Amino acid sequence: MSQHDLKQGESDRNSVSLESAGMWKAWVVLCISESQRMGLTPVSTAQLHVILYLANTLADFYGVTRVRGRVLKRGAYPFFPDVQREVDRLAFAGVLKIEHVEFGVKGHLAAHYALGERGAQISQAIGAHLMEAQRTAQLLCELVCACFGRFLYERADIGAIDANYGDALILDGEVVDFSEWSSDNKNMGLARLLLDKLRALRPDAQRDGVRLYCDYLDKALAPA
């Protein structure tokens, strides 16, 4: 392989990385925007990552192209380190604002976010020009409403019971793959199963897989 090919390969990887970062930023801004519109801000770091993860797993319901179909299984809830770096950049740029910070064990910090001065303007601009962004906003709106109306007020540790992340065959430190080229997206499979059962009881029921899956998480996390 020539030096030119190596440089071209590195350039392509950087391009993909930058594109992903841009998409993540859009998703974060839309997520916080929908949360603020419903009076549910500030949104904690853990809550934000859980919503973004669920949006990726359930994206097919709204015809949304997921940003990432893989996540490292580590800890009690899905967390994307590279996304957090983009969230920090958005906060430093004034797109988001940090309402307050919680100090956890071992010096860990957990910020709680709302839209900054530039955030609302950017959110409107994203939605006004891109149909994909409008569908993404609808998906995030549905998730914010379903998650905060249920389990996410109290806890974000969905790791043990989420259909993908909680798969016992995938060990801590391994990759959970629910990508678009894989048929093994257990979140979508379970959501569709719940929909089929609902239709059997109520043939005229509206298709609502996102809410049904969040209902499942809520019941699974409820105290015994």
Coordinates of N, CA and C in Angstrom, one line a residue:
M1 N 0.9 -1.2 0.0 CA 0.0 0.0 0.0 C 0.9 1.2 0.0
S2 N 0.6 2.2 -0.9 CA 1.4 3.4 -1.0 C 1.1 4.4 0.1
Q3 N 2.0 5.4 0.3 CA 1.8 6.4 1.3 C 0.6 7.2 1.0
H4 N 0.3 7.4 -0.3 CA -0.9 8.1 -0.7 C -2.1 7.4 -0.3
D5 N -2.1 6.1 -0.4 CA -3.3 5.2 0.0 C -3.5 5.3 1.5
L6 N -2.4 5.3 2.2 CA -2.5 5.4 3.7 C -3.1 6.7 4.1
K7 N -2.6 7.8 3.5 CA -3.2 9.1 3.8 C -4.6 9.2 3.4
Q8 N -5.0 8.6 2.3 CA -6.4 8.7 1.8 C -7.3 7.9 2.8
G9 N -6.8 6.7 3.3 CA -7.5 6.0 4.2 C -7.7 6.7 5.5
E10 N -6.7 7.4 6.0 CA -6.8 8.2 7.2 C -7.8 9.3 7.0
S11 N -7.7 10.0 5.8 CA -8.6 11.1 5.5 C -10.1 10.6 5.5
D12 N -10.4 9.4 4.9 CA -11.7 8.8 4.9 C -12.2 8.6 6.3
R13 N -11.3 8.0 7.1 CA -11.8 7.7 8.5 C -12.1 9.0 9.3
N14 N -11.3 10.0 9.1 CA -11.5 11.3 9.7 C -12.8 11.9 9.3
S15 N -13.1 11.7 7.9 CA -14.3 12.3 7.4 C -15.5 11.6 8.0
V16 N -15.5 10.3 8.1 CA -16.6 9.6 8.8 C -16.8 10.0 10.2
S17 N -15.6 10.2 10.9 CA -15.6 10.6 12.3 C -16.3 12.0 12.5
L18 N -15.9 12.9 11.6 CA -16.4 14.3 11.6 C -17.9 14.3 11.3
E19 N -18.3 13.4 10.3 CA -19.8 13.4 10.0 C -20.6 12.8 11.2
S20 N -20.0 11.8 11.8 CA -20.7 11.2 13.0 C -20.8 12.3 14.1
A21 N -19.7 13.0 14.3 CA -19.8 14.0 15.4 C -20.8 15.1 15.1
G22 N -20.9 15.5 13.8 CA -22.0 16.4 13.4 C -23.4 15.9 13.6
M23 N -23.6 14.6 13.3 CA -24.9 14.0 13.5 C -25.2 13.9 15.0
W24 N -24.2 13.5 15.8 CA -24.4 13.5 17.2 C -24.8 14.8 17.8
K25 N -24.1 15.9 17.4 CA -24.4 17.2 17.8 C -25.9 17.6 17.5
A26 N -26.3 17.3 16.3 CA -27.7 17.6 15.9 C -28.7 16.8 16.8
W27 N -28.4 15.5 17.1 CA -29.3 14.7 17.9 C -29.3 15.3 19.3
V28 N -28.2 15.6 19.9 CA -28.1 16.2 21.2 C -28.9 17.5 21.3
V29 N -28.7 18.4 20.4 CA -29.5 19.6 20.4 C -31.0 19.4 20.3
L30 N -31.4 18.5 19.4 CA -32.8 18.2 19.2 C -33.4 17.5 20.5
C31 N -32.6 16.7 21.1 CA -33.1 16.0 22.3 C -33.3 17.0 23.4
I32 N -32.3 17.9 23.7 CA -32.5 18.9 24.7 C -33.6 19.8 24.4
S33 N -33.7 20.2 23.1 CA -34.8 21.1 22.7 C -36.1 20.5 22.9
E34 N -36.3 19.2 22.6 CA -37.6 18.6 22.8 C -37.9 18.5 24.3
S35 N -36.9 18.2 25.1 CA -37.0 18.1 26.6 C -37.4 19.5 27.1
Q36 N -36.8 20.5 26.7 CA -37.1 21.9 27.2 C -38.5 22.3 26.7
R37 N -38.9 22.0 25.5 CA -40.2 22.3 25.0 C -41.3 21.7 25.9
M38 N -41.0 20.5 26.5 CA -42.0 19.9 27.4 C -41.8 20.2 28.8
G39 N -40.9 21.1 29.1 CA -40.6 21.5 30.5 C -39.9 20.5 31.3
L40 N -39.1 19.7 30.7 CA -38.4 18.5 31.4 C -36.9 18.8 31.5
T41 N -36.4 19.9 31.2 CA -35.0 20.2 31.5 C -34.8 20.8 32.9
P42 N -33.6 20.6 33.5 CA -32.4 20.1 32.9 C -32.4 18.6 32.8
V43 N -31.7 18.1 31.8 CA -31.5 16.7 31.5 C -30.1 16.3 32.0
S44 N -30.1 15.2 32.8 CA -28.8 14.8 33.3 C -28.0 14.1 32.2
T45 N -26.7 14.0 32.5 CA -25.8 13.2 31.5 C -26.3 11.8 31.3
A46 N -26.6 11.1 32.4 CA -27.1 9.7 32.2 C -28.4 9.7 31.5
Q47 N -29.3 10.5 31.7 CA -30.6 10.6 31.0 C -30.4 10.8 29.5
L48 N -29.5 11.8 29.2 CA -29.3 12.1 27.8 C -28.7 10.9 27.1
H49 N -27.7 10.2 27.6 CA -27.1 9.1 27.0 C -28.1 7.9 26.8
V50 N -29.0 7.7 27.7 CA -30.0 6.6 27.6 C -31.0 7.0 26.5
I51 N -31.4 8.2 26.4 CA -32.4 8.6 25.3 C -31.7 8.5 24.0
L52 N -30.4 8.9 23.9 CA -29.7 8.8 22.6 C -29.5 7.3 22.2
Y53 N -29.2 6.5 23.2 CA -29.1 5.1 22.9 C -30.4 4.5 22.4
L54 N -31.5 4.7 23.1 CA -32.8 4.2 22.8 C -33.2 4.7 21.4
A55 N -32.9 6.0 21.1 CA -33.3 6.5 19.8 C -32.5 5.8 18.7
N56 N -31.3 5.4 18.9 CA -30.6 4.6 17.9 C -31.1 3.2 17.8
T57 N -31.6 2.6 18.8 CA -32.1 1.2 18.7 C -33.5 1.2 18.1
L58 N -34.3 2.2 18.3 CA -35.7 2.2 17.9 C -35.9 3.2 16.7
A59 N -34.8 3.6 16.0 CA -34.9 4.5 14.9 C -35.7 4.1 13.8
D60 N -35.8 2.8 13.5 CA -36.6 2.3 12.4 C -38.1 2.6 12.4
F61 N -38.6 2.8 13.6 CA -40.0 3.2 13.7 C -40.3 4.5 13.1
Y62 N -39.4 5.4 13.0 CA -39.6 6.7 12.4 C -38.8 6.9 11.1
G63 N -38.2 5.8 10.6 CA -37.5 5.9 9.3 C -36.3 6.8 9.5
V64 N -35.6 6.8 10.7 CA -34.5 7.6 11.0 C -33.2 6.8 10.8
T65 N -32.2 7.4 10.1 CA -30.9 6.7 10.0 C -30.1 6.9 11.3
R66 N -29.8 5.7 11.9 CA -29.2 5.8 13.2 C -27.7 6.3 13.0
V67 N -27.2 7.0 14.1 CA -25.9 7.5 14.0 C -24.9 6.3 14.3
R68 N -25.2 5.5 15.2 CA -24.3 4.4 15.5 C -25.1 3.1 15.9
G69 N -24.7 2.0 15.4 CA -25.4 0.7 15.7 C -24.6 -0.2 16.6
R70 N -23.6 0.4 17.3 CA -22.8 -0.4 18.3 C -22.5 0.5 19.5
V71 N -22.4 -0.2 20.6 CA -22.0 0.5 21.9 C -21.2 -0.5 22.7
L72 N -20.2 0.0 23.4 CA -19.4 -0.8 24.3 C -20.3 -1.1 25.6
K73 N -20.4 -2.3 26.0 CA -21.1 -2.7 27.2 C -20.2 -2.4 28.4
R74 N -20.5 -1.4 29.1 CA -19.7 -1.0 30.2 C -20.6 -0.2 31.2
G75 N -20.8 -0.7 32.4 CA -21.5 0.0 33.4 C -23.0 -0.3 33.4
A76 N -23.8 0.5 34.2 CA -25.2 0.2 34.4 C -26.1 0.8 33.3
Y77 N -25.5 1.7 32.5 CA -26.4 2.3 31.4 C -25.5 2.6 30.2
P78 N -26.0 2.6 29.0 CA -25.2 2.9 27.8 C -24.6 4.3 27.9
F79 N -23.4 4.4 27.6 CA -22.7 5.7 27.6 C -21.7 5.8 26.5
F80 N -21.7 6.9 25.8 CA -20.9 7.1 24.6 C -19.8 8.2 24.9
P81 N -18.6 7.8 25.2 CA -17.6 8.8 25.6 C -17.4 9.9 24.5
D82 N -17.4 9.5 23.2 CA -17.1 10.5 22.2 C -18.3 11.5 22.1
V83 N -19.5 11.0 22.4 CA -20.7 11.9 22.4 C -20.6 12.9 23.5
Q84 N -20.1 12.4 24.7 CA -19.9 13.3 25.8 C -19.0 14.5 25.4
R85 N -17.9 14.2 24.7 CA -17.0 15.2 24.2 C -17.7 16.2 23.4
E86 N -18.6 15.8 22.5 CA -19.4 16.7 21.7 C -20.4 17.5 22.5
V87 N -21.0 16.9 23.6 CA -21.9 17.6 24.5 C -21.1 18.7 25.2
D88 N -19.9 18.4 25.7 CA -19.0 19.4 26.3 C -18.7 20.6 25.4
R89 N -18.4 20.3 24.2 CA -18.1 21.3 23.2 C -19.4 22.2 23.0
L90 N -20.5 21.6 22.9 CA -21.8 22.4 22.8 C -22.0 23.3 24.0
A91 N -21.7 22.8 25.1 CA -21.9 23.6 26.4 C -20.9 24.8 26.4
F92 N -19.6 24.5 26.0 CA -18.6 25.5 26.0 C -18.9 26.6 24.9
A93 N -19.6 26.2 23.8 CA -20.0 27.1 22.8 C -21.2 27.9 23.0
G94 N -21.9 27.6 24.2 CA -23.1 28.3 24.5 C -24.4 27.8 23.8
V95 N -24.3 26.6 23.1 CA -25.4 26.0 22.5 C -26.3 25.3 23.6
L96 N -25.6 24.7 24.5 CA -26.2 24.1 25.7 C -25.7 24.9 26.9
K97 N -26.5 24.9 28.0 CA -26.0 25.4 29.2 C -26.1 24.4 30.4
I98 N -25.1 24.5 31.2 CA -25.1 23.5 32.4 C -25.9 24.2 33.5
E99 N -27.0 23.6 33.9 CA -27.8 24.2 35.0 C -27.2 23.9 36.3
H100 N -26.7 22.7 36.5 CA -26.0 22.4 37.8 C -25.2 21.1 37.6
V101 N -24.3 20.9 38.5 CA -23.4 19.7 38.4 C -23.5 18.9 39.7
E102 N -23.6 17.6 39.6 CA -23.6 16.7 40.8 C -22.2 16.1 40.9
F103 N -21.7 16.0 42.1 CA -20.4 15.5 42.4 C -20.6 14.1 42.9
G104 N -20.2 13.0 42.2 CA -20.4 11.7 42.6 C -19.2 11.1 43.2
V105 N -19.1 9.7 43.3 CA -18.0 9.0 43.9 C -16.8 9.1 43.0
K106 N -15.6 9.1 43.6 CA -14.3 9.1 43.0 C -14.2 10.3 42.0
G107 N -14.7 11.4 42.5 CA -14.6 12.7 41.7 C -15.3 12.8 40.4
H108 N -16.3 11.8 40.2 CA -17.1 11.8 39.0 C -18.1 13.0 39.0
L109 N -18.2 13.7 37.9 CA -19.1 14.8 37.8 C -20.3 14.4 36.8
A110 N -21.5 14.9 37.1 CA -22.6 14.6 36.3 C -23.3 16.0 36.1
A111 N -23.2 16.5 34.8 CA -23.9 17.8 34.5 C -25.3 17.6 34.1
H112 N -26.1 18.6 34.3 CA -27.5 18.7 33.9 C -27.7 19.8 32.9
Y113 N -28.3 19.5 31.7 CA -28.2 20.4 30.6 C -29.6 21.0 30.3
A114 N -29.6 22.2 29.8 CA -30.7 22.9 29.1 C -30.2 23.5 27.9
L115 N -31.1 24.2 27.1 CA -30.6 24.9 25.9 C -30.0 26.2 26.3
G116 N -28.9 26.5 25.6 CA -28.2 27.8 25.8 C -28.8 28.8 24.9
E117 N -28.2 30.0 24.9 CA -28.7 31.1 24.1 C -28.8 30.8 22.6
R118 N -27.8 30.0 22.1 CA -27.8 29.7 20.7 C -28.6 28.4 20.4
G119 N -28.9 27.7 21.4 CA -29.5 26.3 21.1 C -30.8 26.3 20.4
A120 N -31.7 27.2 20.9 CA -33.1 27.2 20.3 C -33.0 27.6 18.8
Q121 N -32.2 28.6 18.5 CA -32.0 29.0 17.1 C -31.5 27.9 16.2
I122 N -30.5 27.2 16.7 CA -29.9 26.1 16.0 C -30.9 25.0 15.8
S123 N -31.6 24.7 16.8 CA -32.6 23.6 16.7 C -33.7 23.9 15.7
Q124 N -34.1 25.2 15.6 CA -35.1 25.6 14.6 C -34.5 25.5 13.2
A125 N -33.3 25.9 13.1 CA -32.6 25.9 11.8 C -32.5 24.4 11.3
I126 N -32.1 23.5 12.2 CA -31.9 22.1 11.8 C -33.3 21.6 11.3
G127 N -34.3 21.8 12.1 CA -35.6 21.2 11.7 C -36.3 21.8 10.5
A128 N -35.9 23.1 10.2 CA -36.6 23.8 9.1 C -36.1 23.3 7.8
H129 N -34.9 22.8 7.7 CA -34.3 22.5 6.4 C -34.1 21.0 6.1
L130 N -34.3 20.1 7.1 CA -34.0 18.7 6.9 C -35.2 17.9 7.3
M131 N -35.7 17.1 6.3 CA -36.8 16.2 6.7 C -36.3 15.1 7.7
E132 N -35.1 14.6 7.5 CA -34.5 13.6 8.4 C -34.5 14.2 9.8
A133 N -34.2 15.5 10.0 CA -34.1 16.1 11.3 C -35.5 16.2 11.9
Q134 N -36.5 16.4 11.0 CA -37.9 16.5 11.6 C -38.3 15.1 12.1
R135 N -38.0 14.0 11.3 CA -38.3 12.7 11.8 C -37.5 12.4 13.1
T136 N -36.3 12.8 13.1 CA -35.5 12.6 14.3 C -36.1 13.3 15.5
A137 N -36.5 14.5 15.3 CA -37.1 15.3 16.4 C -38.4 14.6 16.9
Q138 N -39.2 14.0 16.0 CA -40.4 13.3 16.4 C -40.0 12.1 17.2
L139 N -39.0 11.3 16.8 CA -38.6 10.2 17.6 C -38.1 10.6 19.0
L140 N -37.3 11.6 19.0 CA -36.7 12.1 20.3 C -37.9 12.6 21.2
C141 N -38.8 13.3 20.6 CA -40.0 13.8 21.4 C -40.7 12.7 22.0
E142 N -41.0 11.6 21.2 CA -41.7 10.5 21.7 C -41.0 9.8 22.8
L143 N -39.6 9.7 22.7 CA -38.8 9.0 23.7 C -38.7 9.9 25.0
V144 N -38.5 11.2 24.8 CA -38.5 12.0 26.0 C -39.8 11.9 26.8
C145 N -40.9 12.0 26.1 CA -42.2 11.9 26.7 C -42.4 10.6 27.4
A146 N -42.0 9.5 26.7 CA -42.2 8.1 27.3 C -41.3 7.8 28.4
C147 N -40.0 8.2 28.2 CA -39.0 7.9 29.3 C -39.2 8.7 30.5
F148 N -39.3 10.0 30.4 CA -39.5 10.9 31.6 C -40.8 10.7 32.3
G149 N -41.8 10.3 31.5 CA -43.1 10.0 32.1 C -43.1 8.7 32.9
R150 N -42.0 8.0 32.8 CA -41.9 6.7 33.5 C -40.6 6.6 34.3
F151 N -39.8 5.6 33.9 CA -38.6 5.2 34.7 C -37.5 6.3 34.8
L152 N -37.3 7.1 33.7 CA -36.1 7.9 33.7 C -36.1 9.1 34.7
Y153 N -37.3 9.4 35.3 CA -37.3 10.4 36.4 C -36.4 9.9 37.6
E154 N -36.5 8.6 37.8 CA -35.9 8.0 39.0 C -34.5 7.3 38.7
R155 N -34.4 6.7 37.6 CA -33.1 6.0 37.3 C -32.8 5.8 35.9
A156 N -31.6 5.7 35.6 CA -31.1 5.5 34.2 C -30.4 4.2 33.9
D157 N -30.4 3.3 35.0 CA -29.6 2.1 34.9 C -30.4 1.0 34.2
I158 N -30.6 1.2 32.9 CA -31.4 0.2 32.1 C -30.6 -1.0 31.7
G159 N -29.2 -1.0 32.0 CA -28.3 -1.9 31.5 C -28.7 -3.4 31.7
A160 N -29.3 -3.7 32.8 CA -29.6 -5.1 33.1 C -30.8 -5.6 32.4
I161 N -31.7 -4.7 32.0 CA -33.0 -5.2 31.4 C -33.3 -4.8 30.0
D162 N -32.4 -3.9 29.4 CA -32.7 -3.5 28.0 C -32.4 -4.7 27.1
A163 N -33.2 -4.9 26.1 CA -33.2 -6.1 25.3 C -31.8 -6.3 24.6
N164 N -31.2 -5.2 24.2 CA -29.9 -5.3 23.5 C -28.8 -5.2 24.6
Y165 N -28.7 -4.2 25.3 CA -27.6 -3.9 26.2 C -27.6 -5.0 27.4
G166 N -28.7 -5.5 27.7 CA -28.8 -6.4 28.8 C -28.7 -7.9 28.4
D167 N -28.3 -8.1 27.1 CA -28.2 -9.5 26.6 C -27.1 -10.2 27.4
A168 N -27.5 -11.3 28.1 CA -26.5 -12.0 29.0 C -25.4 -12.7 28.2
L169 N -25.6 -12.9 26.9 CA -24.5 -13.5 26.1 C -23.4 -12.5 25.7
I170 N -23.6 -11.2 26.0 CA -22.6 -10.2 25.7 C -22.1 -9.7 27.1
L171 N -20.8 -10.0 27.3 CA -20.2 -9.7 28.6 C -19.7 -8.2 28.6
D172 N -19.5 -7.8 29.9 CA -19.0 -6.4 30.1 C -17.6 -6.3 29.4
G173 N -17.5 -5.2 28.7 CA -16.3 -5.0 27.9 C -16.4 -5.4 26.5
E174 N -17.5 -6.1 26.1 CA -17.7 -6.5 24.7 C -18.6 -5.5 24.0
V175 N -18.7 -5.6 22.7 CA -19.5 -4.6 21.9 C -20.9 -5.2 21.7
V176 N -21.9 -4.4 22.0 CA -23.3 -4.7 21.7 C -23.6 -4.1 20.3
D177 N -23.9 -5.0 19.3 CA -24.1 -4.6 17.9 C -25.6 -4.7 17.6
F178 N -26.2 -3.6 17.3 CA -27.6 -3.6 16.8 C -27.7 -2.8 15.5
S179 N -26.6 -2.9 14.8 CA -26.5 -2.0 13.6 C -27.5 -2.4 12.5
E180 N -27.5 -1.4 11.5 CA -28.5 -1.6 10.4 C -28.3 -2.8 9.6
W181 N -27.1 -3.3 9.5 CA -26.8 -4.5 8.7 C -27.0 -5.8 9.6
S182 N -27.4 -5.7 10.8 CA -27.7 -6.8 11.7 C -29.2 -7.0 11.9
S183 N -29.6 -8.2 11.8 CA -31.0 -8.5 12.1 C -31.3 -8.7 13.6
D184 N -30.2 -8.6 14.4 CA -30.2 -9.0 15.8 C -30.5 -7.7 16.7
N185 N -31.4 -6.8 16.3 CA -31.7 -5.7 17.1 C -32.9 -6.1 18.0
K186 N -32.6 -6.6 19.2 CA -33.6 -7.1 20.1 C -34.6 -6.1 20.6
N187 N -34.2 -4.8 20.7 CA -35.1 -3.8 21.1 C -36.3 -3.7 20.1
M188 N -35.9 -3.7 18.8 CA -37.0 -3.6 17.8 C -37.8 -4.9 17.7
G189 N -37.1 -6.0 17.9 CA -37.9 -7.3 17.9 C -38.9 -7.3 19.1
L190 N -38.5 -6.9 20.2 CA -39.4 -6.9 21.4 C -40.5 -5.9 21.2
A191 N -40.2 -4.7 20.7 CA -41.2 -3.7 20.5 C -42.2 -4.2 19.5
R192 N -41.8 -4.8 18.5 CA -42.7 -5.4 17.5 C -43.6 -6.5 18.0
L193 N -43.0 -7.3 18.9 CA -43.8 -8.4 19.6 C -44.9 -7.8 20.5
L194 N -44.5 -6.7 21.2 CA -45.5 -6.0 22.0 C -46.6 -5.4 21.2
L195 N -46.2 -4.9 20.0 CA -47.2 -4.3 19.1 C -48.2 -5.4 18.6
D196 N -47.6 -6.5 18.3 CA -48.5 -7.6 17.8 C -49.5 -8.1 18.8
K197 N -49.0 -8.1 20.1 CA -49.9 -8.5 21.2 C -51.0 -7.5 21.4
L198 N -50.6 -6.2 21.3 CA -51.6 -5.2 21.5 C -52.6 -5.2 20.4
R199 N -52.2 -5.4 19.2 CA -53.2 -5.5 18.1 C -54.1 -6.7 18.2
A200 N -53.7 -7.8 18.8 CA -54.5 -8.9 19.1 C -55.6 -8.5 20.1
L201 N -55.3 -7.7 21.0 CA -56.3 -7.2 22.0 C -57.2 -6.1 21.5
R202 N -56.5 -5.2 20.7 CA -57.2 -4.0 20.2 C -56.8 -3.9 18.7
P203 N -57.6 -4.5 17.8 CA -57.2 -4.5 16.4 C -57.0 -3.1 15.8
D204 N -57.6 -2.0 16.4 CA -57.5 -0.7 15.9 C -56.5 0.1 16.6
A205 N -55.7 -0.5 17.4 CA -54.6 0.2 18.2 C -53.6 0.9 17.2
Q206 N -53.2 2.1 17.6 CA -52.2 2.8 16.8 C -50.8 2.3 17.0
R207 N -50.1 2.2 15.9 CA -48.7 1.7 16.0 C -47.9 2.6 16.9
D208 N -47.4 2.1 18.0 CA -46.7 2.9 19.0 C -45.6 2.1 19.7
G209 N -44.7 1.6 18.9 CA -43.6 0.8 19.4 C -42.7 1.4 20.4
V210 N -42.4 2.7 20.2 CA -41.5 3.4 21.1 C -42.1 3.5 22.5
R211 N -43.3 3.9 22.6 CA -43.9 4.0 24.0 C -44.1 2.6 24.6
L212 N -44.4 1.6 23.8 CA -44.6 0.3 24.3 C -43.3 -0.3 24.9
Y213 N -42.2 0.0 24.2 CA -40.9 -0.5 24.7 C -40.5 0.3 26.0
C214 N -40.8 1.6 26.0 CA -40.5 2.3 27.3 C -41.4 1.8 28.4
D215 N -42.6 1.4 28.1 CA -43.5 0.8 29.1 C -42.8 -0.5 29.7
Y216 N -42.3 -1.3 28.7 CA -41.6 -2.5 29.2 C -40.4 -2.2 30.1
L217 N -39.6 -1.2 29.8 CA -38.5 -0.8 30.6 C -39.0 -0.3 32.0
D218 N -40.1 0.4 32.0 CA -40.6 1.0 33.2 C -41.1 -0.2 34.1
K219 N -41.8 -1.1 33.6 CA -42.3 -2.3 34.4 C -41.1 -3.1 34.9
A220 N -40.1 -3.3 34.0 CA -39.0 -4.1 34.4 C -38.1 -3.5 35.5
L221 N -38.1 -2.2 35.6 CA -37.3 -1.4 36.6 C -38.1 -1.2 37.9
A222 N -39.4 -1.4 37.8 CA -40.2 -1.1 39.0 C -39.8 -2.0 40.2
P223 N -39.9 -1.4 41.4 CA -39.5 -2.2 42.6 C -40.4 -3.4 42.7
A224 N -39.9 -4.5 43.2 CA -40.7 -5.8 43.3 C -41.7 -5.6 44.4

